[in-house]
Every structure is written in structure tokens, then in C-alpha cells.
Short mmCIF file of C-alpha atoms in Angstrom, two decimals:
data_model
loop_
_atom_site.label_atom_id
_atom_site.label_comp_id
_atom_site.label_asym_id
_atom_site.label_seq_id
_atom_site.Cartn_x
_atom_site.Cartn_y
_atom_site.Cartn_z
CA UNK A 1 30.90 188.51 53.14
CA UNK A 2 30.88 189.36 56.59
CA UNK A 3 33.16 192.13 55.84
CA UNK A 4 31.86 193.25 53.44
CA UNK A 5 28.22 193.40 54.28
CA UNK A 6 29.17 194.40 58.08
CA UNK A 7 26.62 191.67 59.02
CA UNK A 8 26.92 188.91 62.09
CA UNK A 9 27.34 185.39 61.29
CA UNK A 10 24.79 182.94 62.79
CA UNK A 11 26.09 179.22 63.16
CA UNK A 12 23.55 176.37 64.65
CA UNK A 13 26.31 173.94 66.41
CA UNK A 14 28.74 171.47 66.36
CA UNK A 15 31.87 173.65 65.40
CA UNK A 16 34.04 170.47 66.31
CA UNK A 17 33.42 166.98 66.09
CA UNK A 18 34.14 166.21 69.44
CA UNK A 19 34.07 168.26 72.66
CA UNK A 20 37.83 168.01 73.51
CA UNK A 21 39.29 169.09 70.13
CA UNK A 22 43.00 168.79 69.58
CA UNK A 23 44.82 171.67 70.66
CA UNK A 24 45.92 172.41 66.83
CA UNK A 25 42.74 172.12 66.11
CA UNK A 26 41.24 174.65 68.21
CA UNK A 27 44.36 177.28 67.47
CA UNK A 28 43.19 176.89 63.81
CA UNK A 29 39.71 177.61 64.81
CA UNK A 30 41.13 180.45 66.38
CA UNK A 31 43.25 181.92 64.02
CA UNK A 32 41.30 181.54 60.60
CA UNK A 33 37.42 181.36 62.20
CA UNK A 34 35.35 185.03 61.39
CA UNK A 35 33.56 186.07 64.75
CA UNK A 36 30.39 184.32 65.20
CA UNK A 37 26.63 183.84 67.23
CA UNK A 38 26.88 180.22 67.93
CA UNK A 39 25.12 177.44 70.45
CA UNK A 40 26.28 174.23 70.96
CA UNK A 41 25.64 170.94 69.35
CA UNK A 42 25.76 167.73 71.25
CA UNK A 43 29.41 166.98 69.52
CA UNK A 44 30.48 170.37 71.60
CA UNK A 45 29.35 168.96 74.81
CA UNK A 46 30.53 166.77 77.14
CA UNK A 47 28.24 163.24 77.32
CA UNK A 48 25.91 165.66 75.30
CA UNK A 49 25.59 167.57 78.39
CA UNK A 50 25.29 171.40 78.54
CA UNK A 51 26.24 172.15 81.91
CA UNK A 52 29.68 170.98 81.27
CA UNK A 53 30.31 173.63 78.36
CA UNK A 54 33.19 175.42 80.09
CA UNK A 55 35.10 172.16 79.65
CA UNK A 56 34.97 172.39 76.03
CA UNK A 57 36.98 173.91 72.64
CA UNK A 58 33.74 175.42 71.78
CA UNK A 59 34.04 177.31 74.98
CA UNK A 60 37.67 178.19 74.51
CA UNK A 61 36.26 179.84 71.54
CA UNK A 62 33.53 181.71 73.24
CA UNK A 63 36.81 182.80 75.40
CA UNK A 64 39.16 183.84 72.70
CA UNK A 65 36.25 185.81 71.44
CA UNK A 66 35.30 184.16 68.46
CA UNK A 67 32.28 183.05 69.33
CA UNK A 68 29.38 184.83 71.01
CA UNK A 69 27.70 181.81 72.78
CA UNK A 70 24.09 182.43 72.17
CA UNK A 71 22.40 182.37 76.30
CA UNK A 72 19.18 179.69 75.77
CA UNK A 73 17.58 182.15 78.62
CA UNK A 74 17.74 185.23 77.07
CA UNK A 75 17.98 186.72 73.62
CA UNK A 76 21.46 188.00 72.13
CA UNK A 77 20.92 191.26 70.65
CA UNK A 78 22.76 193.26 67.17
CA UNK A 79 21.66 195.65 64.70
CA UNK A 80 17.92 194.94 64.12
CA UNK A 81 17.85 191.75 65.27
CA UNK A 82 17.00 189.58 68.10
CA UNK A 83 18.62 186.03 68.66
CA UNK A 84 17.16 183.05 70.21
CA UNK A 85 19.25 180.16 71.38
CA UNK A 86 18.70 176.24 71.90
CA UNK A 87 21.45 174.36 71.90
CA UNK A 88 21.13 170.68 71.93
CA UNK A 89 18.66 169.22 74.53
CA UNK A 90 17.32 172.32 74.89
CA UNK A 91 13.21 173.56 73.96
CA UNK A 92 12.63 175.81 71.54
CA UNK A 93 11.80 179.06 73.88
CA UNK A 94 9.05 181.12 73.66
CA UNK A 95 9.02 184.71 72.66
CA UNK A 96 8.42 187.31 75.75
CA UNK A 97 6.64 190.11 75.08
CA UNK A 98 8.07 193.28 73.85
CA UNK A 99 10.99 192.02 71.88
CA UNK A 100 11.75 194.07 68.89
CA UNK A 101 13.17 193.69 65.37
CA UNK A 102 13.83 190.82 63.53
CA UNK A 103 13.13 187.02 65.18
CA UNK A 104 15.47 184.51 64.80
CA UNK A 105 15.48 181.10 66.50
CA UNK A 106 19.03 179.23 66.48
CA UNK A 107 18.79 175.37 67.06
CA UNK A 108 20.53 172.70 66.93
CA UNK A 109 17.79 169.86 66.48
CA UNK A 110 17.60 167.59 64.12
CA UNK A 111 14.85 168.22 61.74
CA UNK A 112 13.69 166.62 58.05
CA UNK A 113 10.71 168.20 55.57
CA UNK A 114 10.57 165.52 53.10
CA UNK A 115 12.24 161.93 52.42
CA UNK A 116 14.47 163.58 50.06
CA UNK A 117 16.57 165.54 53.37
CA UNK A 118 16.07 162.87 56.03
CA UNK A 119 18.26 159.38 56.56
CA UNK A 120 15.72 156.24 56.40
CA UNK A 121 13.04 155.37 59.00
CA UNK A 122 13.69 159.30 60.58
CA UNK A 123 11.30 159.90 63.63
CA UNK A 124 8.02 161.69 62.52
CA UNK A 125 8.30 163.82 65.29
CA UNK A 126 11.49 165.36 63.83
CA UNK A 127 9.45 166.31 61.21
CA UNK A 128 9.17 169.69 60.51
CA UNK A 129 4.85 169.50 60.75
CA UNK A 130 5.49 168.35 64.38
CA UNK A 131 7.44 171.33 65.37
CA UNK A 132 6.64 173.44 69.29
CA UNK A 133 3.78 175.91 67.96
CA UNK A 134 5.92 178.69 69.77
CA UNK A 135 8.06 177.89 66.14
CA UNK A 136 5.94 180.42 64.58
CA UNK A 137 6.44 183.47 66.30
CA UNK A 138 9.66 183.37 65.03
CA UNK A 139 10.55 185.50 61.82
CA UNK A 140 13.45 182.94 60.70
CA UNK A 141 14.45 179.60 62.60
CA UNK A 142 17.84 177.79 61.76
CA UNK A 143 18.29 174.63 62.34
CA UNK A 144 21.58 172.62 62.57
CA UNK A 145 22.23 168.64 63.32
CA UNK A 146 20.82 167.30 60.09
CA UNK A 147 23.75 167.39 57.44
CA UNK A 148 21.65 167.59 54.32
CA UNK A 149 20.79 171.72 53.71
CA UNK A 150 16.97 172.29 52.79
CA UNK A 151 14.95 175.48 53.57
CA UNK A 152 11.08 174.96 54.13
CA UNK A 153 8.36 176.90 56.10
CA UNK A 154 6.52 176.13 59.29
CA UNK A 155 3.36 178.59 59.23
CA UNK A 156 4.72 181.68 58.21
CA UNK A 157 8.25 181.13 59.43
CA UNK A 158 10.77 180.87 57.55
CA UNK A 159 13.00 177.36 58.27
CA UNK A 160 16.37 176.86 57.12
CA UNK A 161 18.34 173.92 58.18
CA UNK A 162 22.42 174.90 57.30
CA UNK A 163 23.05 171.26 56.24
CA UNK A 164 26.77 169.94 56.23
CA UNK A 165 29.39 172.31 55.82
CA UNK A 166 31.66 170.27 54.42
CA UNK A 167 32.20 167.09 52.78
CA UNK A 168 32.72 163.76 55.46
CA UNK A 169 31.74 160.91 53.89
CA UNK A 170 31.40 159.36 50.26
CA UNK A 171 27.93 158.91 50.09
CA UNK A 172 28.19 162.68 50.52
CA UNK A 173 30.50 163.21 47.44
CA UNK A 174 27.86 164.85 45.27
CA UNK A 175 26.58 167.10 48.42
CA UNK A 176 27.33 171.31 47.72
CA UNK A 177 27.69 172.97 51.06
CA UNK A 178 26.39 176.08 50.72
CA UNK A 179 25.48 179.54 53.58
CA UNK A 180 22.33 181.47 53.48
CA UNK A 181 22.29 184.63 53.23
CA UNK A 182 19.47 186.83 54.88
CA UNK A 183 18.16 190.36 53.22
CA UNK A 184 16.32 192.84 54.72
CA UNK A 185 13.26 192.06 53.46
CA UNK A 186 13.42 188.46 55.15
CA UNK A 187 14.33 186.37 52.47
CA UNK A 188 17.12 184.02 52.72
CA UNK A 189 18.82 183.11 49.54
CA UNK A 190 21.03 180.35 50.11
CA UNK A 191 24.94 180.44 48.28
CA UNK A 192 26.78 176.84 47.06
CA UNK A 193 30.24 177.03 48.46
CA UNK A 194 33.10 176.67 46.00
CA UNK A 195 34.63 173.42 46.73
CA UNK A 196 36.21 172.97 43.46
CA UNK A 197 39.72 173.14 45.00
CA UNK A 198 39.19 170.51 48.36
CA UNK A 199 41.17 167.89 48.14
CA UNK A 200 39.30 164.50 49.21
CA UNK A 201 40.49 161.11 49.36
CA UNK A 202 38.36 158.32 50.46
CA UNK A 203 39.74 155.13 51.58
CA UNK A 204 38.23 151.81 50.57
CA UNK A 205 37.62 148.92 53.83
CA UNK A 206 37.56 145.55 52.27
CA UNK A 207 35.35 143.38 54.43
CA UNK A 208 36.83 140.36 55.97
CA UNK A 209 36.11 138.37 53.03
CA UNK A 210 38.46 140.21 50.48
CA UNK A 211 41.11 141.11 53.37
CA UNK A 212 42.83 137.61 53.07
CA UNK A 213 43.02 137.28 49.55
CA UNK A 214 46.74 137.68 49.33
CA UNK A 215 49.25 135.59 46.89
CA UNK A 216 49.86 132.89 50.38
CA UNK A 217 52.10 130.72 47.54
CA UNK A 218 54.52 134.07 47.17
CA UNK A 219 54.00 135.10 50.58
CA UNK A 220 55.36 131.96 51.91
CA UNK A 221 58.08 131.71 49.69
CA UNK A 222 59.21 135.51 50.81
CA UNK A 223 58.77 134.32 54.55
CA UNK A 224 60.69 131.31 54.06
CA UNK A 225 63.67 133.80 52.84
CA UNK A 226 64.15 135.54 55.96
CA UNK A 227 67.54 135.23 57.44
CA UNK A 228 68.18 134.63 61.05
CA UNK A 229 68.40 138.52 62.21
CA UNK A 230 65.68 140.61 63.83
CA UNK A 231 66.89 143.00 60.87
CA UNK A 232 66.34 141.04 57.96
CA UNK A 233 62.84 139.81 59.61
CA UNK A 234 61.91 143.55 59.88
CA UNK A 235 63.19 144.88 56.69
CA UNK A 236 61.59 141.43 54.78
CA UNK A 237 57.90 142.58 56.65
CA UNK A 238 58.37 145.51 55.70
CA UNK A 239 58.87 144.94 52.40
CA UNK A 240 56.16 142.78 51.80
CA UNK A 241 53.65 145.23 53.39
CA UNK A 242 55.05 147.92 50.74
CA UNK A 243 54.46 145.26 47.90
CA UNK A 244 50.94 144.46 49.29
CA UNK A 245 51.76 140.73 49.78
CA UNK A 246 51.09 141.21 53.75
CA UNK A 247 48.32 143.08 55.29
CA UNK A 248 48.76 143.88 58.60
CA UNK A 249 45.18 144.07 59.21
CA UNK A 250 44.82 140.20 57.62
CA UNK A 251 44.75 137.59 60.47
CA UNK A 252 45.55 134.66 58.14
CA UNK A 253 48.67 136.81 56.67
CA UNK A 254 49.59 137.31 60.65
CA UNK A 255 49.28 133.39 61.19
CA UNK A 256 51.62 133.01 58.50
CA UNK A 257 54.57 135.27 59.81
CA UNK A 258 53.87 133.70 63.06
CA UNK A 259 54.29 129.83 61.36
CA UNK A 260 57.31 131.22 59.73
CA UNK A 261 58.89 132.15 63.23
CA UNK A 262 58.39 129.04 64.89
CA UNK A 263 59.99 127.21 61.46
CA UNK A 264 62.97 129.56 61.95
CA UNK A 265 63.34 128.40 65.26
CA UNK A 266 62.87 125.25 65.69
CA UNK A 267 65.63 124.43 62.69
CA UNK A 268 67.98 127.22 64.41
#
């Protein structure tokens, strides 16, 4: 789309996950990432801290030229339009006097309308009503940190929060990314992303309760099997991990290979 409508991307922070991305990581960034406004979210930062940014992948974008780090001191500048920066930590700026064009704030703050796009017991001063009044001398304000996408108003600006951009978590398995889109006449319209061909596999954590239900009967009657050689201890182990009669992660299936040692020994 960017292409195609020769129109700049806008992206409200936390491009990684953590600050020090793996190296692969950032080289796929690199290669396959479109060229972007951007400001930091506190999982780009060091200890959520801004003044370490040159540290970071995020900056090693800004360096390989992907990213145009938006400056929280002045405005960034293209076509008709005038960008406004606050990366995480930072105030939402006021607008100086004779700025032209379109207004758009960038932020990464976390920021909820209704109970339906906040987590439980949110802060009411994240709500949207409690916004800085400078807010509304903005044309359009993004907003990035909260993971569910929602667009509301604040006076007569226009507030869009991005939302997740992809899928995490399974309580987020019925979530639809989605980008908005902003015309010319100041609408944003905002576009599902097709997800129909991610792969996602979620993996289940038994508490500690189901962990150490295991067959112990069968489990004990493998152990009791193993020959005298290291090899035939390993390749029994590993065989019974395969088969699921030993968890690795089960302390009472660990006790168990350890009680089978000291048999093997002490009748050696």
C-alpha cells in the first residue's frame, strides 16, 4: 500500500520485543521491513530508558534507514503533514505556533475508551477522558502500547490506538490485526489483516498438579530394565521421554530415575 499510494508509514513503538533483539532478528527487520516514522516503546529501550536508544535494534534500524526515528522535540515533516513524537515516558507535546498541514501525534502510551479494549482494573487515568488537553490540537493522535485496536475521539481529534499486530497469546486467538489507513479528508478507515495463512501453535502448561500424573507402575518397570551402561541409561531416558512415560519437567518422575540409580548401584 505504501507503494502504491506513495504514502509514509506511521508506527507507534515497540518494533521488537526486547531492546537487544537477536541479530537474525534485526537482519529480518532489515531486509523485509517497508521504510517507516517510528518512536520507541518501552520494549525498544533499555530499562525503559530513552537516553540509552543508540544501544538498541530499534536504533540499528533508524541506522540502516528503515526507520525515521520520530525527534520528541521537534516535528518530522512529509508531504502535507506534520509529525509529533512521544515515545514511551515521554508527554504528549504541545503544538508551537505556525505549524502547517495535517497534525498528527505519535505515542506510545497506553490508553483504553471502554471496558471492552482495556485488561481488568486499568488505571482511569489511562483513560482516554483523562487525556493532556494539548491532545486536541492535534488533527489525528495514534496511540500504541495497548494490544487491543479501537479508534475513538478526544474532542475533535481523531484517536486511533494500532492495537496488536500480530497474534501472541491464546486468549488473543480470535483478535484481527488490522492498519488504518488515513484519506485526505481525515478519516481513517481501519483494514483487518489477512491472517488466514499464519501458522500458530500454542502449547498447553499443565500445572503442577497434572505434571506428575505419569503411569509410575510402567515407569518403574522400564527403569528397572536399564542395563549397566551410561548408553543403555541414555537411550532407555530417552525413550521414555519420547513415549511420554517421563517428563523431564516432573520432579517425582526425576526422583524416580534418581532411586533407580542408586538401586543399580548398590547391587553392582
Amino acid at each position: 500500500m505504501q507503494r502504491k499510494f506513495k504514502c509514509p508509514i506511521l508506527c507507534a513503538g515497540d518494533i521488537f520485543d526486547r531492546w537487544n533483539a537477536p541479530v537474525e532478528l534485526v537482519n529480518f527487520a532489515i531486509e523485509n521491513l517497508p521504510t517507516m516514522f517510528a518512536v520507541p516503546g518501552q520494549h525498544d529501550l533499555p530499562m525503559h530508558s530513552y537516553e540509552e536508544i543508540k544501544r538498541t535494534a530499534y536504533w540499528t534500524l533508524v541506522s540502516a534507514g528503515i526507520i525515521a526515528n520520530i525527534d520528541p522535540k521537534k516535528p518530522s515533516c512529509t508531504q502535507d503533514l506534520s509529525i509529533f513524537g512521544a515515545p514511551w515516558g515521554f508527554d504528549i507535546p504541545k503544538i508551537q505556533n505556525g505549524v502547517r498541514g495535517t497534525k498528527i501525534l505519535v505515542s506510545h502510551r497506553y490508553i483504553w475508551a471502554s471496558k471492552n479494549n482495556c485488561y481488568p482494573g486499568a488505571e482511569p487515568a489511562a483513560n482516554i477522558a483523562s487525556l493532556p488537553p494539548q491532545t486536541k490540537d492535534f488533527d489525528l493522535a495514534i496511540f500504541g502500547d495497548n494490544h487491543i485496536g479501537f479508534t475513538s475521539s478526544f474532542g475533535k481529534t481523531l484517536c486511533y490506538n494500532c492495537g496488536g499486530f500480530f497474534i501472541r497469546k491464546a486468549d488473543e486467538q480470535d483478535y484481527t490485526p488490522s492498519i488504518g489507513v488515513l484519506y485526505t479528508t481525515g478519516e481513517v478507515e481501519r483494514i483487518p489483516l489477512d491472517i488466514s495463512k499464519d501458522k500458530v501453535e500454542w502449547k498447553v502448561e499443565l500445572d503442577e498438579t497434572d505434571q506428575s500424573k505419569v503411569d509410575t507402575k510402567k515407569l518403574i518397570e522400564e527403569l528397572n530394565k536399564i542395563g549397566d551402561s551410561s548408553i543403555d541409561f541414555v537411550s532407555v531416558v530417552e525413550r521414555l521421554i519420547r513415549e511420554n512415560l517421563l517428563d523431564p519437567k516432573d520432579s517425582e518422575a526425576k526422583k524416580m530415575v534418581l532411586k533407580a540409580i542408586e538401586t543399580k548401584e548398590q547391587t553392582k
